[in-house]
mmCIF file of C-alpha atoms in Angstrom:
data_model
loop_
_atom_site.group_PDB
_atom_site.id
_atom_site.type_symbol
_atom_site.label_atom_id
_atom_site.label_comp_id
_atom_site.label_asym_id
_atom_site.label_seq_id
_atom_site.Cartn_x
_atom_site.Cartn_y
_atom_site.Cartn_z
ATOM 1 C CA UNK A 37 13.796 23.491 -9.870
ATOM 2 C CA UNK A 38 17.017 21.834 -7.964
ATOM 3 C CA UNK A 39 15.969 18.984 -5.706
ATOM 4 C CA UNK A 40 16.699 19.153 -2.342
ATOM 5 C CA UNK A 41 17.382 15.517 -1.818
ATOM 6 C CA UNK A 42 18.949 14.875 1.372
ATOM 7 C CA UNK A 43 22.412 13.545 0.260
ATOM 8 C CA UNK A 44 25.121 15.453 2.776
ATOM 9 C CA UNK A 45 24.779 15.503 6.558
ATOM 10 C CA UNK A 46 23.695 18.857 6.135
ATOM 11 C CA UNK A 47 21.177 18.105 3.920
ATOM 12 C CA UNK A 48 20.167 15.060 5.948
ATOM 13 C CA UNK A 49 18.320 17.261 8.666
ATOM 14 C CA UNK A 50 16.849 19.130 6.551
ATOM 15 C CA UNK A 51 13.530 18.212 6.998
ATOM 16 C CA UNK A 52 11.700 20.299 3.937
ATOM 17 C CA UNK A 53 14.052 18.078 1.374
ATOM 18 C CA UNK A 54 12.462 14.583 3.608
ATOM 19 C CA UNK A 55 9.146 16.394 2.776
ATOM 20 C CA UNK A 56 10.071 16.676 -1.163
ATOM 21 C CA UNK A 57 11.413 13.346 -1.544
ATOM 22 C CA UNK A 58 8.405 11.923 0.236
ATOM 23 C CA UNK A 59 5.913 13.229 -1.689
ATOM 24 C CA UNK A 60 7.612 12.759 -4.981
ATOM 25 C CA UNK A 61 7.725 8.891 -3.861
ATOM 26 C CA UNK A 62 3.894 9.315 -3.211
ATOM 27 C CA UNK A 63 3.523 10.646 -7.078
ATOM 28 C CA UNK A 64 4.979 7.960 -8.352
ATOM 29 C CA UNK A 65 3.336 5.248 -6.681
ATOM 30 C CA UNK A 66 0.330 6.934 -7.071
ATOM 31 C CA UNK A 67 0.441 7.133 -10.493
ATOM 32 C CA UNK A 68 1.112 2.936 -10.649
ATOM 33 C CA UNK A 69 -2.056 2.870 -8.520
ATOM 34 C CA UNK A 70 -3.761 4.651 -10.820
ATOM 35 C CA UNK A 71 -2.324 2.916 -14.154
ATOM 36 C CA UNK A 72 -3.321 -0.373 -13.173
ATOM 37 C CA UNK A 73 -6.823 0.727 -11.480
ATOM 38 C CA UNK A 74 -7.781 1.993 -15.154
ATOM 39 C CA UNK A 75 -6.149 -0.675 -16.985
ATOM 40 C CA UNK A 76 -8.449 -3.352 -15.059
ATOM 41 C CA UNK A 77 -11.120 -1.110 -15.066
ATOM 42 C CA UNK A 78 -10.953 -0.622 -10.682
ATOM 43 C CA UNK A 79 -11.146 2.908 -9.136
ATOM 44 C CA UNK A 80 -7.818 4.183 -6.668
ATOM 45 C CA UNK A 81 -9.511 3.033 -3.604
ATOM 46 C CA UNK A 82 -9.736 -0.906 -4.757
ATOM 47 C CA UNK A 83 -6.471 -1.103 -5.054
ATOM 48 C CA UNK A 84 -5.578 0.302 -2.078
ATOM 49 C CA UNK A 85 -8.210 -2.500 -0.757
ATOM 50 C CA UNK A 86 -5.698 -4.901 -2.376
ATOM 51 C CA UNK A 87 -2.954 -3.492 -1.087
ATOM 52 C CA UNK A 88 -4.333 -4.245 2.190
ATOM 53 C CA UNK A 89 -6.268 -7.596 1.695
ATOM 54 C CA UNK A 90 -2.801 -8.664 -0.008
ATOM 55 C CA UNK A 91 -0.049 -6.992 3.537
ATOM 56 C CA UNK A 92 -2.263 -7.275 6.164
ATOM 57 C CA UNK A 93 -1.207 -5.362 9.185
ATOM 58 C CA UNK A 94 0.889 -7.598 11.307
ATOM 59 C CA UNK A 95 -1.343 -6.842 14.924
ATOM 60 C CA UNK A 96 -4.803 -8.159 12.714
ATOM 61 C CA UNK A 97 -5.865 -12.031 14.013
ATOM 62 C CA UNK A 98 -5.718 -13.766 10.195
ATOM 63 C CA UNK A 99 -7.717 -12.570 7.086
ATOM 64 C CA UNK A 100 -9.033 -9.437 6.469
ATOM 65 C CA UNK A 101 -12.509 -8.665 7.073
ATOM 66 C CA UNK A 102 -14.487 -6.169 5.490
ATOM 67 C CA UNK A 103 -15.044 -3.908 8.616
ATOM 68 C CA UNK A 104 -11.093 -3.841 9.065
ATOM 69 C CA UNK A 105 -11.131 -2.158 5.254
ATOM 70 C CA UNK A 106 -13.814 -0.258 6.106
ATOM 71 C CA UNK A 107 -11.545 1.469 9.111
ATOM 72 C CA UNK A 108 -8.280 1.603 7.429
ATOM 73 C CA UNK A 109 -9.565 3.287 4.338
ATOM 74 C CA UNK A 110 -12.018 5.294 6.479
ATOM 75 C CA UNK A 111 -15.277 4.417 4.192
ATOM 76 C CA UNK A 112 -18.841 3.785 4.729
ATOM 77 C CA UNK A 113 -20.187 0.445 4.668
ATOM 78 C CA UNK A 114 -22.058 1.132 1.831
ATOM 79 C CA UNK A 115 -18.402 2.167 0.020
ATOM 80 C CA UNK A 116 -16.533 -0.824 1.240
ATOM 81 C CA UNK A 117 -19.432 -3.162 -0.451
ATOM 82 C CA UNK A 118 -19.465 -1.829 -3.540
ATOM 83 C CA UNK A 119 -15.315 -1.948 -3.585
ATOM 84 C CA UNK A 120 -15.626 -5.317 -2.664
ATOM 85 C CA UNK A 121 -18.355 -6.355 -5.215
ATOM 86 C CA UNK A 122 -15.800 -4.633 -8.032
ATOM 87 C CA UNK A 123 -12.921 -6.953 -6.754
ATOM 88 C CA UNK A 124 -14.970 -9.922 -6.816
ATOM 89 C CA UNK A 125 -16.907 -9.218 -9.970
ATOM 90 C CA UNK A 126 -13.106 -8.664 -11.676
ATOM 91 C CA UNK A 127 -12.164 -11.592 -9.832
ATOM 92 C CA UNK A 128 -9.067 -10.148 -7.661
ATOM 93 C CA UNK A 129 -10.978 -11.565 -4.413
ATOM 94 C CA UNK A 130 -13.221 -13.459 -2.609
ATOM 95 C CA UNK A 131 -15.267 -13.397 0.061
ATOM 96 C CA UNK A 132 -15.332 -16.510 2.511
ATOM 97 C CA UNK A 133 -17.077 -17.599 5.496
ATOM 98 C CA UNK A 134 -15.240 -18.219 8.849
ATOM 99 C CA UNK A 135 -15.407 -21.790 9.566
ATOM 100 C CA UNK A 136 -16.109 -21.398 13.448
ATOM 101 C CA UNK A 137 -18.233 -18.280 12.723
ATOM 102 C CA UNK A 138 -20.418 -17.835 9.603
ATOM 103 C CA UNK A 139 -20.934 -14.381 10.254
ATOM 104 C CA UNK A 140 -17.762 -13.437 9.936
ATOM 105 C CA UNK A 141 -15.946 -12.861 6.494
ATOM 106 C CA UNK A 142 -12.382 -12.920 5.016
ATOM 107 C CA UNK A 143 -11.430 -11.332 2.056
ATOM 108 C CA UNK A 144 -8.887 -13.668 0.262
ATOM 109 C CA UNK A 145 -6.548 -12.434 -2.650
ATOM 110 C CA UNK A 146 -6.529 -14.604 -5.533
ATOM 111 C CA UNK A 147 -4.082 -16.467 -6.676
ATOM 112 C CA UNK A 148 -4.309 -15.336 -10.812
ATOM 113 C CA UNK A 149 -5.334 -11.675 -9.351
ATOM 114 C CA UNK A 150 -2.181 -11.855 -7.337
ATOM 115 C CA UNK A 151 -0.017 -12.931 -10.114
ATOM 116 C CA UNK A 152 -1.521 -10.244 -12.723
ATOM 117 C CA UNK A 153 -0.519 -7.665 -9.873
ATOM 118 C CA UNK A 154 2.896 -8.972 -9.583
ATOM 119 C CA UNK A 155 3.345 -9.133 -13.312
ATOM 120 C CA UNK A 156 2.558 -5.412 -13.545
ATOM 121 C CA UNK A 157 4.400 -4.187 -11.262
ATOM 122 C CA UNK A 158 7.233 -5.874 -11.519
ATOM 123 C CA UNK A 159 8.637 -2.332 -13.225
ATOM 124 C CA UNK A 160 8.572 -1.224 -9.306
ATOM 125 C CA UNK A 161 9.876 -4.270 -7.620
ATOM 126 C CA UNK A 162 13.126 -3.909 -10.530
ATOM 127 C CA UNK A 163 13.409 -0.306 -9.665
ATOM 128 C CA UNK A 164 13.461 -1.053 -6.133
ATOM 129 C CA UNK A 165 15.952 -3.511 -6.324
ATOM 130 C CA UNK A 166 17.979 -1.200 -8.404
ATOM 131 C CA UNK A 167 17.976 1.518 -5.919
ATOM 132 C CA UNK A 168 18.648 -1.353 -3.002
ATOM 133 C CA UNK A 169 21.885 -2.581 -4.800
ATOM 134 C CA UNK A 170 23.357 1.113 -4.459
ATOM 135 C CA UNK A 171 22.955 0.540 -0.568
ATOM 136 C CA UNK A 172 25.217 -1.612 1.803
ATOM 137 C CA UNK A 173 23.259 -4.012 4.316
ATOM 138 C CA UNK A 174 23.536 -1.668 7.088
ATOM 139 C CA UNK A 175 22.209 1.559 5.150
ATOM 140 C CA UNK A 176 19.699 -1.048 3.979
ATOM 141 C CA UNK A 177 18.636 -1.284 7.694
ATOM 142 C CA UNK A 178 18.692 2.365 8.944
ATOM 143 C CA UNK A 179 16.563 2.692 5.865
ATOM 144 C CA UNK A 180 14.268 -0.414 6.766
ATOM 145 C CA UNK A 181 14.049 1.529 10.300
ATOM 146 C CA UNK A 182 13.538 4.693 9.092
ATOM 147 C CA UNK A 183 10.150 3.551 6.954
ATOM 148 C CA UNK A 184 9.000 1.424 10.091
ATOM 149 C CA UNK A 185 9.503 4.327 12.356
ATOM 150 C CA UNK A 186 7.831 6.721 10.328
ATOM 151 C CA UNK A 187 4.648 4.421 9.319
ATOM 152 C CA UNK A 188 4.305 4.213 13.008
ATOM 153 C CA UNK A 189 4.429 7.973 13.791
ATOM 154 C CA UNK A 190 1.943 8.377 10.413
ATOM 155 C CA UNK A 191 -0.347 5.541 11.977
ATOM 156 C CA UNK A 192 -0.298 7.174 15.481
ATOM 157 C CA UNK A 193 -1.613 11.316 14.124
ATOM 158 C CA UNK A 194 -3.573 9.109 11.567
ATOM 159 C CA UNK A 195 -5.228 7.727 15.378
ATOM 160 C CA UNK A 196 -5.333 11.105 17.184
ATOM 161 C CA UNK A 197 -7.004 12.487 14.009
ATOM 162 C CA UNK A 198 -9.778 9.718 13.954
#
């Protein structure tokens, strides 16, 4: 099948080939996710718990606490325990005690966990820099805009849907 890949201004309002693209994208991160959840023995949704313990969003006050992960992944309390007792048991995080309030905790990214993560994927950051370099600065920053804009319109149904 012929990709649709939005590459002439024709093309680039064409919003089924966005759609194609997009998901494709998804696939292949995905499947990373997936890779390295197997390979240290973590299910899908722990990493995306990394993923979030590690770029916390930039409206949260500090660390991450357990009942933010337990909204942005949309699990029970029950799930988000047992995630986090798999990240600490394969030592990818820790949980610590607030200083001015001991009942509340952050989740802190390792350091070693951190650097394993960035070791594998390092494949994606290369690839990403490769398809950067093909860019100038300013395509670089309608792109940049483009992602931001659409995370925010994704976040916002995400919140009418909730």
């Amino acid at each position: 099948m012929q990709s649709r890949s939005p590459d002439t201004p024709e093309q680039a309002s064409d919003l089924f080939a966005y759609a194609v693209e997009l998901r494709t994208l998804n696939r292949e991160l995905n499947r990373s996710t997936q890779d390295f959840a197997h390979q240290h023995g973590l299910h899908s949704t722990d990493v995306h718990a990394l993923a979030l313990i590690m770029d916390p969003a930039p409206s949260s006050d500090g660390p991450v606490t357990p009942s933010h992960l337990k909204e942005q992944l949309g699990l029970t309390s029950g799930a988000i325990t047992a995630c986090l007792d798999r990240l600490q048991r394969s030592g990818h995080v820790s949980r610590v005690r607030d200083t001015t309030d001991r009942r509340v905790v952050h989740l802190v990214y390792e350091p070693e966990a951190r650097a394993l993560a960035r070791e594998y994927f390092s494949p994606l950051a290369q690839a990403t820099e490769t398809a950067r370099s093909q860019f100038t600065p300013e395509q670089l920053a309608t792109i940049a805009a483009f992602l931001r804009a659409l995370n925010a319109e994704l976040a916002a149904v995400h919140e009418t849907r909730a």
